[in-house]
Backbone as CSV, one residue per row, in Angstrom:
resi,resn,N_x,N_y,N_z,CA_x,CA_y,CA_z,C_x,C_y,C_z
1,MET,-134.637,128.346,-161.745,-133.580,127.412,-161.900,-132.243,128.115,-162.104
2,ARG,-132.298,129.165,-162.890,-131.037,129.855,-163.107,-130.436,130.414,-161.819
3,ARG,-131.349,130.983,-160.989,-130.916,131.539,-159.682,-130.336,130.410,-158.837
4,LEU,-130.984,129.243,-158.871,-130.486,128.114,-158.052,-129.118,127.644,-158.545
5,ARG,-128.943,127.611,-159.857,-127.662,127.190,-160.428,-126.578,128.226,-160.015
6,GLU,-126.918,129.495,-160.115,-125.964,130.544,-159.768,-125.576,130.419,-158.274
7,ALA,-126.586,130.187,-157.459,-126.330,130.078,-155.963,-125.451,128.875,-155.740
8,ALA,-125.744,127.777,-156.403,-124.915,126.571,-156.209,-123.500,126.810,-156.660
9,ALA,-123.309,127.453,-157.799,-121.948,127.759,-158.313,-121.226,128.635,-157.320
10,TYR,-121.859,129.682,-156.822,-121.216,130.511,-155.784,-120.843,129.756,-154.533
11,SER,-121.666,128.840,-154.159,-121.402,128.038,-152.962,-120.188,127.157,-153.140
12,VAL,-120.163,126.503,-154.331,-119.017,125.647,-154.653,-117.706,126.452,-154.683
13,ALA,-117.796,127.680,-155.351,-116.624,128.523,-155.435,-116.148,128.968,-154.044
14,ALA,-117.095,129.300,-153.172,-116.765,129.787,-151.847,-116.093,128.653,-151.047
15,VAL,-116.641,127.425,-151.184,-116.034,126.309,-150.530,-114.600,126.072,-150.996
16,LEU,-114.432,126.116,-152.300,-113.077,125.898,-152.849,-112.139,126.942,-152.381
17,LEU,-112.576,128.210,-152.319,-111.755,129.308,-151.750,-111.484,129.041,-150.318
18,LEU,-112.374,128.589,-149.540,-112.168,128.293,-148.169,-111.068,127.256,-148.063
19,VAL,-111.157,126.146,-148.873,-110.215,125.118,-148.776,-108.819,125.631,-149.195
20,LEU,-108.793,126.499,-150.190,-107.500,127.077,-150.653,-106.945,127.919,-149.523
21,GLY,-107.821,128.728,-148.926,-107.335,129.590,-147.785,-106.762,128.804,-146.690
22,ALA,-107.408,127.660,-146.362,-106.824,126.826,-145.247,-105.576,126.170,-145.686
23,ALA,-105.409,125.835,-146.951,-104.218,125.175,-147.456,-102.985,126.090,-147.450
24,ILE,-103.232,127.382,-147.831,-102.054,128.278,-147.926,-101.780,129.044,-146.672
25,ARG,-102.725,128.906,-145.690,-102.452,129.660,-144.404,-101.399,128.925,-143.620
26,PRO,-100.406,129.634,-143.143,-99.375,129.023,-142.297,-100.034,128.459,-140.976
27,LEU,-99.782,127.243,-140.595,-100.336,126.695,-139.425,-99.315,126.634,-138.333
28,PHE,-99.713,126.946,-137.089,-98.848,126.827,-135.966,-98.950,125.417,-135.408
29,THR,-98.435,124.398,-136.163,-98.490,123.112,-135.724,-97.508,122.891,-134.543
30,ASP,-96.443,123.587,-134.508,-95.507,123.606,-133.401,-95.211,125.059,-133.022
31,ASP,-95.533,125.418,-131.766,-95.337,126.757,-131.355,-93.856,127.086,-131.474
32,PRO,-93.491,128.309,-131.969,-92.155,128.739,-132.005,-91.580,128.769,-130.568
33,ALA,-90.302,128.479,-130.451,-89.654,128.491,-129.115,-89.907,129.839,-128.494
34,PRO,-90.283,129.837,-127.226,-90.545,131.133,-126.528,-89.269,131.927,-126.403
35,PRO,-89.450,133.243,-126.460,-88.258,134.132,-126.283,-87.755,133.999,-124.823
36,GLU,-86.451,134.112,-124.597,-85.947,134.109,-123.277,-86.432,135.297,-122.482
37,THR,-86.460,136.397,-123.059,-86.947,137.662,-122.482,-87.790,138.378,-123.485
38,LEU,-88.648,139.282,-123.024,-89.462,140.110,-123.881,-89.041,141.543,-123.757
39,SER,-88.775,142.229,-124.834,-88.499,143.671,-124.764,-89.841,144.365,-124.517
40,ALA,-89.798,145.649,-124.328,-91.001,146.390,-124.037,-91.936,146.423,-125.247
41,VAL,-91.354,146.436,-126.529,-92.173,146.382,-127.687,-92.751,144.968,-127.848
42,GLU,-91.994,143.914,-127.612,-92.434,142.618,-127.751,-93.525,142.306,-126.774
43,LEU,-93.321,142.736,-125.510,-94.332,142.500,-124.508,-95.643,143.212,-124.854
44,GLY,-95.623,144.481,-125.263,-96.812,145.238,-125.596,-97.520,144.597,-126.740
45,PHE,-96.787,144.238,-127.792,-97.400,143.631,-128.989,-98.081,142.258,-128.614
46,VAL,-97.363,141.450,-127.857,-97.977,140.130,-127.477,-99.214,140.319,-126.738
47,GLN,-99.181,141.222,-125.732,-100.388,141.448,-124.883,-101.543,141.971,-125.717
48,ASP,-101.238,142.988,-126.583,-102.297,143.613,-127.347,-102.818,142.679,-128.423
49,MET,-101.955,141.840,-128.969,-102.420,140.967,-130.005,-103.298,139.898,-129.439
50,ALA,-103.009,139.429,-128.198,-103.868,138.461,-127.496,-105.227,139.087,-127.280
51,THR,-105.305,140.327,-126.868,-106.601,140.969,-126.719,-107.304,141.110,-128.010
52,HIS,-106.595,141.490,-129.023,-107.155,141.691,-130.378,-107.753,140.362,-130.908
53,HIS,-107.033,139.232,-130.766,-107.500,137.952,-131.191,-108.714,137.542,-130.423
54,HIS,-108.746,137.868,-129.106,-109.879,137.494,-128.316,-111.183,138.107,-128.825
55,GLN,-111.135,139.290,-129.319,-112.424,139.798,-129.867,-112.835,139.050,-131.114
56,ALA,-111.924,138.525,-131.895,-112.256,137.698,-133.036,-113.071,136.490,-132.640
57,LEU,-112.662,135.882,-131.482,-113.384,134.686,-130.986,-114.794,135.142,-130.529
58,ILE,-114.918,136.320,-129.947,-116.270,136.836,-129.553,-117.165,136.978,-130.727
59,MET,-116.572,137.497,-131.817,-117.402,137.649,-133.034,-117.848,136.342,-133.624
60,VAL,-116.981,135.393,-133.576,-117.331,134.027,-134.048,-118.465,133.523,-133.191
61,GLN,-118.361,133.658,-131.885,-119.406,133.169,-130.944,-120.764,133.822,-131.262
62,ARG,-120.734,135.045,-131.667,-121.998,135.807,-131.874,-122.585,135.656,-133.259
63,LEU,-121.896,134.933,-134.116,-122.401,134.772,-135.526,-123.574,133.767,-135.497
64,ASP,-124.689,134.051,-136.169,-125.803,133.256,-136.299,-125.442,131.839,-136.878
65,PRO,-125.787,130.748,-136.194,-125.540,129.452,-136.768,-126.177,129.239,-138.120
66,GLY,-127.267,130.035,-138.435,-127.907,129.894,-139.718,-127.346,130.804,-140.782
67,ALA,-126.136,131.317,-140.555,-125.469,132.150,-141.515,-125.022,131.319,-142.759
68,ASP,-124.499,131.971,-143.836,-124.125,131.292,-145.027,-123.064,130.238,-144.674
69,PRO,-123.203,129.007,-145.197,-122.205,127.874,-144.823,-120.778,128.238,-145.076
70,ALA,-120.500,128.955,-146.163,-119.121,129.348,-146.434,-118.583,130.332,-145.392
71,VAL,-119.446,131.205,-144.916,-119.050,132.177,-143.894,-118.871,131.434,-142.594
72,LEU,-119.719,130.457,-142.271,-119.476,129.700,-141.070,-118.136,128.916,-141.146
73,GLY,-117.787,128.467,-142.319,-116.499,127.743,-142.496,-115.324,128.680,-142.209
74,VAL,-115.402,129.886,-142.783,-114.319,130.870,-142.528,-114.297,131.218,-141.041
75,ALA,-115.432,131.385,-140.387,-115.463,131.692,-139.018,-114.789,130.630,-138.167
76,GLN,-115.058,129.342,-138.518,-114.489,128.247,-137.752,-112.968,128.228,-137.956
77,GLN,-112.541,128.525,-139.171,-111.055,128.583,-139.467,-110.427,129.641,-138.655
78,ILE,-111.059,130.832,-138.573,-110.539,131.906,-137.784,-110.516,131.520,-136.326
79,ASP,-111.564,130.927,-135.814,-111.587,130.549,-134.391,-110.501,129.536,-134.053
80,ASP,-110.328,128.541,-134.884,-109.278,127.565,-134.648,-107.899,128.141,-134.579
81,THR,-107.594,128.982,-135.584,-106.248,129.521,-135.696,-105.975,130.527,-134.618
82,GLN,-106.905,131.454,-134.391,-106.620,132.506,-133.447,-106.670,131.999,-131.977
83,ARG,-107.491,130.954,-131.753,-107.475,130.373,-130.432,-106.086,129.720,-130.133
84,ALA,-105.527,129.069,-131.123,-104.165,128.417,-130.984,-103.137,129.570,-130.789
85,GLU,-103.265,130.665,-131.526,-102.300,131.701,-131.396,-102.364,132.474,-130.018
86,ILE,-103.617,132.574,-129.463,-103.802,133.077,-128.158,-103.121,132.260,-127.109
87,GLY,-103.229,130.947,-127.264,-102.583,130.037,-126.324,-101.064,130.208,-126.373
88,MET,-100.455,130.384,-127.577,-99.065,130.628,-127.675,-98.631,131.949,-127.058
89,LEU,-99.396,133.007,-127.359,-99.106,134.355,-126.842,-99.172,134.355,-125.294
90,LEU,-100.231,133.812,-124.774,-100.465,133.780,-123.333,-99.345,132.957,-122.628
91,GLY,-98.948,131.838,-123.327,-97.907,131.011,-122.803,-96.562,131.798,-122.666
92,TRP,-96.287,132.634,-123.653,-95.078,133.401,-123.569,-95.203,134.399,-122.417
93,LEU,-96.367,134.984,-122.228,-96.547,135.955,-121.161,-96.408,135.292,-119.774
94,ARG,-96.953,134.101,-119.653,-96.817,133.367,-118.400,-95.363,133.095,-118.073
95,MET,-94.618,132.649,-119.088,-93.178,132.299,-118.912,-92.405,133.609,-118.557
96,ALA,-92.887,134.776,-119.037,-92.224,136.028,-118.741,-92.692,136.673,-117.462
97,GLY,-93.677,135.972,-116.823,-94.232,136.535,-115.590,-94.968,137.855,-115.764
98,ALA,-95.500,138.047,-116.957,-96.208,139.268,-117.335,-97.765,139.064,-117.387
99,PRO,-98.501,140.034,-117.032,-99.930,139.896,-117.069,-100.436,139.788,-118.498
100,ALA,-101.599,139.167,-118.661,-102.225,139.035,-119.979,-102.670,140.399,-120.534
101,ALA,-103.204,141.247,-119.620,-103.737,142.535,-120.040,-102.593,143.566,-119.991
102,ASN,-102.570,144.414,-121.031,-101.573,145.466,-121.092,-102.075,146.682,-120.310
103,SER,-101.299,147.132,-119.338,-101.706,148.278,-118.545,-101.666,149.599,-119.361
104,ASP,-100.951,149.549,-120.496,-100.913,150.743,-121.384,-101.155,150.294,-122.806
105,PRO,-102.399,149.892,-123.095,-102.675,149.297,-124.455,-102.198,150.167,-125.614
106,MET,-101.482,149.540,-126.509,-100.933,150.187,-127.700,-99.875,151.239,-127.382
107,GLY,-99.421,151.276,-126.079,-98.371,152.245,-125.793,-97.059,151.954,-126.367
108,TRP,-96.850,150.713,-126.843,-95.550,150.243,-127.473,-95.420,150.873,-128.858
109,MET,-96.510,151.348,-129.519,-96.465,151.908,-130.872,-95.883,153.336,-130.813
110,PRO,-95.055,153.721,-131.786,-94.451,155.026,-131.807,-95.454,156.200,-131.969
111,ASP,-95.256,157.234,-131.228,-96.067,158.457,-131.367,-97.518,158.248,-131.222
112,LYS,-97.983,157.131,-130.553,-99.353,156.854,-130.317,-100.105,156.915,-131.665
113,SER,-99.504,156.382,-132.690,-100.076,156.459,-134.027,-101.391,155.674,-134.123
114,HIS,-101.636,154.808,-133.193,-102.901,154.046,-133.203,-104.101,154.853,-132.900
115,ASP,-103.946,156.091,-132.374,-105.092,156.883,-132.001,-106.009,157.217,-133.146
116,SER,-105.436,157.177,-134.328,-106.288,157.613,-135.532,-107.146,156.372,-135.996
117,HIS,-106.968,155.225,-135.424,-107.703,154.083,-135.822,-109.048,153.899,-135.159
118,GLY,-109.384,154.708,-134.246,-110.671,154.575,-133.572,-110.589,153.980,-132.219
119,VAL,-111.595,154.129,-131.399,-111.573,153.692,-130.012,-112.198,152.276,-129.905
120,HIS,-111.548,151.510,-129.206,-112.050,150.153,-129.002,-112.920,150.080,-127.808
121,ASP,-113.800,149.122,-127.743,-114.958,149.211,-126.770,-114.605,148.782,-125.345
122,GLY,-113.358,148.463,-125.084,-112.968,148.129,-123.687,-112.860,146.683,-123.484
123,SER,-112.970,145.823,-124.476,-112.796,144.423,-124.332,-111.364,144.157,-123.891
124,ARG,-111.150,143.200,-122.928,-109.863,142.956,-122.417,-109.322,141.639,-122.862
125,ALA,-108.089,141.333,-122.530,-107.491,140.074,-122.857,-108.218,138.883,-122.226
126,PRO,-108.036,137.757,-122.767,-108.753,136.560,-122.238,-108.183,136.051,-120.967
127,ASP,-108.168,136.851,-119.897,-107.614,136.530,-118.605,-108.647,136.549,-117.534
128,GLY,-109.937,136.522,-117.915,-110.966,136.622,-116.961,-111.579,137.930,-116.768
129,HIS,-110.975,139.016,-117.358,-111.513,140.334,-117.208,-112.866,140.513,-117.895
130,SER,-113.015,139.907,-119.105,-114.251,140.021,-119.797,-114.338,138.892,-120.781
131,SER,-115.417,138.117,-120.770,-115.529,136.995,-121.682,-116.600,137.228,-122.760
132,ASP,-117.362,138.325,-122.597,-118.400,138.573,-123.578,-118.213,139.792,-124.383
133,GLY,-117.087,140.512,-124.239,-116.783,141.702,-125.030,-117.294,142.945,-124.473
134,ARG,-117.994,142.916,-123.272,-118.472,144.128,-122.635,-117.377,144.868,-121.921
135,ASN,-117.572,146.167,-121.752,-116.582,147.035,-121.213,-116.244,146.603,-119.771
136,SER,-114.922,146.250,-119.524,-114.520,145.849,-118.173,-113.428,146.804,-117.732
137,GLY,-113.215,147.924,-118.342,-112.113,148.814,-117.961,-112.198,149.999,-118.877
138,HIS,-111.038,150.795,-118.763,-110.949,151.985,-119.589,-110.919,151.653,-121.060
139,ALA,-111.471,152.538,-121.890,-111.452,152.246,-123.316,-110.018,152.537,-123.871
140,THR,-109.606,151.759,-124.883,-108.303,151.982,-125.429,-108.385,152.066,-126.932
141,SER,-107.413,152.670,-127.565,-107.404,152.808,-128.960,-106.663,151.501,-129.592
142,MET,-107.344,150.811,-130.436,-106.797,149.622,-131.032,-107.453,149.451,-132.392
143,PRO,-106.638,149.380,-133.434,-107.180,149.364,-134.831,-108.001,148.110,-135.089
144,GLY,-109.145,148.331,-135.773,-109.942,147.224,-136.213,-110.885,146.622,-135.182
145,MET,-110.905,147.128,-133.932,-111.770,146.482,-132.939,-113.207,147.044,-133.158
146,ALA,-114.170,146.113,-133.023,-115.546,146.453,-133.087,-116.077,147.116,-131.858
147,THR,-116.997,148.013,-131.968,-117.615,148.633,-130.791,-118.641,147.682,-130.179
148,GLN,-119.026,148.009,-128.964,-120.063,147.217,-128.281,-121.390,147.148,-129.070
149,ASP,-121.687,148.307,-129.659,-122.904,148.365,-130.462,-122.796,147.416,-131.647
150,GLN,-121.697,147.371,-132.292,-121.510,146.484,-133.404,-121.580,145.027,-133.043
151,LEU,-120.990,144.717,-131.888,-121.062,143.341,-131.407,-122.485,142.972,-131.084
152,ASP,-123.219,143.866,-130.485,-124.633,143.609,-130.181,-125.447,143.457,-131.443
153,ALA,-125.154,144.247,-132.421,-125.835,144.153,-133.727,-125.557,142.756,-134.412
154,LEU,-124.332,142.355,-134.283,-123.945,140.981,-134.793,-124.767,139.878,-134.058
155,SER,-124.883,140.004,-132.790,-125.625,139.020,-131.992,-127.128,138.947,-132.450
156,ALA,-127.677,140.118,-132.826,-129.087,140.165,-133.213,-129.332,139.759,-134.676
157,ALA,-128.305,139.894,-135.523,-128.465,139.693,-136.983,-128.691,138.181,-137.258
158,ARG,-129.410,137.897,-138.313,-129.738,136.576,-138.704,-129.538,136.381,-140.217
159,GLY,-129.201,135.164,-140.578,-129.146,134.857,-142.008,-128.093,135.606,-142.778
160,ARG,-128.499,136.088,-143.951,-127.635,136.859,-144.850,-127.099,138.138,-144.137
161,ALA,-127.963,138.832,-143.402,-127.551,140.065,-142.722,-126.408,139.727,-141.761
162,ALA,-126.562,138.629,-141.048,-125.470,138.212,-140.091,-124.159,137.885,-140.837
163,SER,-124.314,137.254,-141.975,-123.133,136.871,-142.717,-122.384,138.117,-143.217
164,VAL,-123.121,139.048,-143.760,-122.494,140.304,-144.272,-121.876,141.068,-143.168
165,LEU,-122.611,141.311,-142.076,-122.026,142.062,-140.943,-120.808,141.391,-140.348
166,PHE,-120.833,140.064,-140.159,-119.683,139.376,-139.681,-118.478,139.570,-140.568
167,LEU,-118.628,139.457,-141.869,-117.534,139.592,-142.830,-116.993,141.086,-142.784
168,GLN,-117.910,142.020,-142.734,-117.490,143.434,-142.646,-116.645,143.704,-141.383
169,LEU,-117.156,143.212,-140.212,-116.469,143.418,-138.954,-115.122,142.665,-138.943
170,MET,-115.103,141.453,-139.488,-113.861,140.680,-139.475,-112.844,141.197,-140.416
171,GLN,-113.316,141.741,-141.544,-112.322,142.350,-142.468,-111.649,143.530,-141.848
172,ALA,-112.413,144.386,-141.218,-111.818,145.485,-140.460,-110.903,145.039,-139.352
173,HIS,-111.332,144.041,-138.684,-110.580,143.453,-137.577,-109.226,142.930,-138.086
174,HIS,-109.225,142.247,-139.173,-107.952,141.693,-139.800,-107.142,142.811,-140.245
175,ASP,-107.700,143.797,-140.868,-106.879,145.002,-141.310,-106.178,145.640,-140.142
176,GLY,-106.872,145.763,-139.007,-106.229,146.325,-137.778,-105.173,145.403,-137.220
177,GLY,-105.372,144.115,-137.262,-104.313,143.241,-136.748,-103.118,143.263,-137.654
178,ILE,-103.328,143.349,-138.977,-102.201,143.385,-139.880,-101.385,144.724,-139.637
179,ALA,-102.104,145.829,-139.395,-101.438,147.093,-139.187,-100.570,146.973,-137.901
180,MET,-101.108,146.367,-136.838,-100.342,146.232,-135.589,-99.068,145.332,-135.859
181,ALA,-99.264,144.260,-136.577,-98.160,143.321,-136.890,-97.100,143.977,-137.711
182,ARG,-97.527,144.812,-138.631,-96.517,145.508,-139.458,-95.710,146.440,-138.664
183,VAL,-96.319,147.220,-137.719,-95.507,148.101,-136.860,-94.567,147.305,-136.047
184,ALA,-94.964,146.217,-135.460,-94.080,145.324,-134.673,-92.947,144.804,-135.475
185,ASP,-93.253,144.350,-136.683,-92.225,143.856,-137.590,-91.149,144.968,-137.880
186,ALA,-91.640,146.157,-138.140,-90.698,147.255,-138.457,-89.864,147.680,-137.259
187,MET,-90.404,147.512,-136.064,-89.664,147.946,-134.879,-88.699,146.959,-134.288
188,LEU,-88.964,145.717,-134.616,-88.159,144.598,-134.004,-86.984,144.256,-134.983
189,ALA,-85.847,144.078,-134.415,-84.647,143.746,-135.270,-84.669,142.276,-135.615
190,GLY,-85.191,141.428,-134.761,-85.171,139.942,-135.038,-85.848,139.302,-133.859
191,GLY,-85.853,137.957,-133.938,-86.403,137.184,-132.823,-87.709,136.554,-133.216
192,VAL,-88.233,135.663,-132.320,-89.395,134.855,-132.568,-90.651,135.774,-132.643
193,VAL,-90.742,136.813,-131.843,-91.903,137.664,-131.958,-92.001,138.355,-133.298
194,LYS,-90.911,138.796,-133.797,-90.900,139.355,-135.182,-91.315,138.325,-136.188
195,GLN,-90.804,137.125,-136.011,-91.228,136.067,-136.918,-92.691,135.792,-136.908
196,VAL,-93.248,135.713,-135.760,-94.720,135.463,-135.579,-95.492,136.687,-136.122
197,ALA,-95.074,137.874,-135.960,-95.730,139.060,-136.502,-95.740,139.010,-138.003
198,ARG,-94.676,138.546,-138.625,-94.605,138.414,-140.105,-95.598,137.276,-140.571
199,GLU,-95.646,136.195,-139.800,-96.587,135.109,-140.144,-98.029,135.575,-140.080
200,MET,-98.283,136.402,-139.057,-99.654,136.951,-138.929,-99.974,137.863,-140.110
201,ILE,-99.068,138.669,-140.535,-99.300,139.518,-141.673,-99.661,138.708,-142.910
202,SER,-98.870,137.645,-143.134,-99.149,136.814,-144.327,-100.426,136.071,-144.258
203,SER,-100.648,135.465,-143.127,-101.903,134.646,-143.027,-103.138,135.445,-142.951
204,GLN,-103.105,136.592,-142.236,-104.322,137.408,-142.169,-104.610,138.138,-143.484
205,THR,-103.529,138.451,-144.275,-103.771,139.055,-145.614,-104.425,138.043,-146.483
206,GLN,-104.022,136.807,-146.449,-104.645,135.776,-147.271,-106.144,135.605,-146.853
207,GLU,-106.356,135.562,-145.592,-107.726,135.388,-145.053,-108.593,136.600,-145.447
208,SER,-108.027,137.798,-145.349,-108.738,138.957,-145.727,-109.204,138.939,-147.258
209,GLY,-108.327,138.376,-148.088,-108.727,138.223,-149.470,-109.930,137.288,-149.634
210,LEU,-109.951,136.182,-148.900,-111.068,135.280,-148.876,-112.332,135.951,-148.353
211,ILE,-112.204,136.719,-147.289,-113.336,137.412,-146.748,-113.910,138.458,-147.817
212,ALA,-113.002,139.129,-148.468,-113.517,140.131,-149.450,-114.258,139.431,-150.565
213,LEU,-113.800,138.235,-151.036,-114.495,137.582,-152.074,-115.890,137.146,-151.653
214,LEU,-115.953,136.576,-150.362,-117.273,136.149,-149.892,-118.257,137.363,-149.689
215,LEU,-117.592,138.437,-149.230,-118.475,139.641,-148.996,-119.020,140.204,-150.266
216,ASN,-118.172,140.207,-151.316,-118.624,140.681,-152.590,-119.672,139.844,-153.158
217,ARG,-119.571,138.516,-152.981,-120.627,137.591,-153.447,-121.956,137.835,-152.786
218,LEU,-121.886,137.984,-151.396,-123.133,138.172,-150.631,-123.800,139.513,-150.924
219,GLU,-122.975,140.546,-151.034,-123.470,141.891,-151.280,-124.106,142.012,-152.677
220,ALA,-123.628,141.196,-153.613,-124.107,141.250,-155.022,-125.372,140.416,-155.192
221,ALA,-125.521,139.458,-154.295,-126.699,138.542,-154.444,-128.010,139.277,-154.057
222,PRO,-129.094,138.964,-154.765,-130.363,139.560,-154.344,-130.880,139.056,-153.025
223,PRO,-131.469,139.907,-152.219,-131.920,139.463,-150.915,-133.077,138.397,-151.091
224,GLY,-133.168,137.560,-150.021,-134.209,136.639,-149.980,-133.674,135.235,-149.911
């Protein structure tokens, strides 16, 4: 009975945290006005962030439906928000007459500082190049991106193991997205892309805090 009460308390706390996370997360109810033109840094950031977001959707798709309910709630929140943001980013690229995929991924970052973050598995932007996260081109360096082996492991995981792995991968993914947005924010003097980068920093930092709490709870709980 004690274990059941503790589990129920953790579940209630997780749901409350999820609701709090949704409440404080900035929502893109109205897309910011598109920039008239995109600088090289803006263009690269928008293209790469669309690609980065796309892998988050892939991770949500691969999460076991039998995972922890609170984790499923967080996954749905991430899917809804990042799907909307992808639409906004791709809309800007279409208006600029630019391709969705960056021909020089992360090349907009100074001194190729992204190289230290690890190699991404080749997933491309959501423009038809790859819909399942498999390698459809040359590998690129992008912070926080899961490898193909990690994505496959997530597809195979079930229950608590799936919940923990999803949270671990998504936490790293958010950390990488925040790092990219911080560089863009520092490099841009102003404009709507800088504004959106700052909003992504704020919202994904809040979401990362929620992910960390859920991950601590699941890792501390006895298996079974």
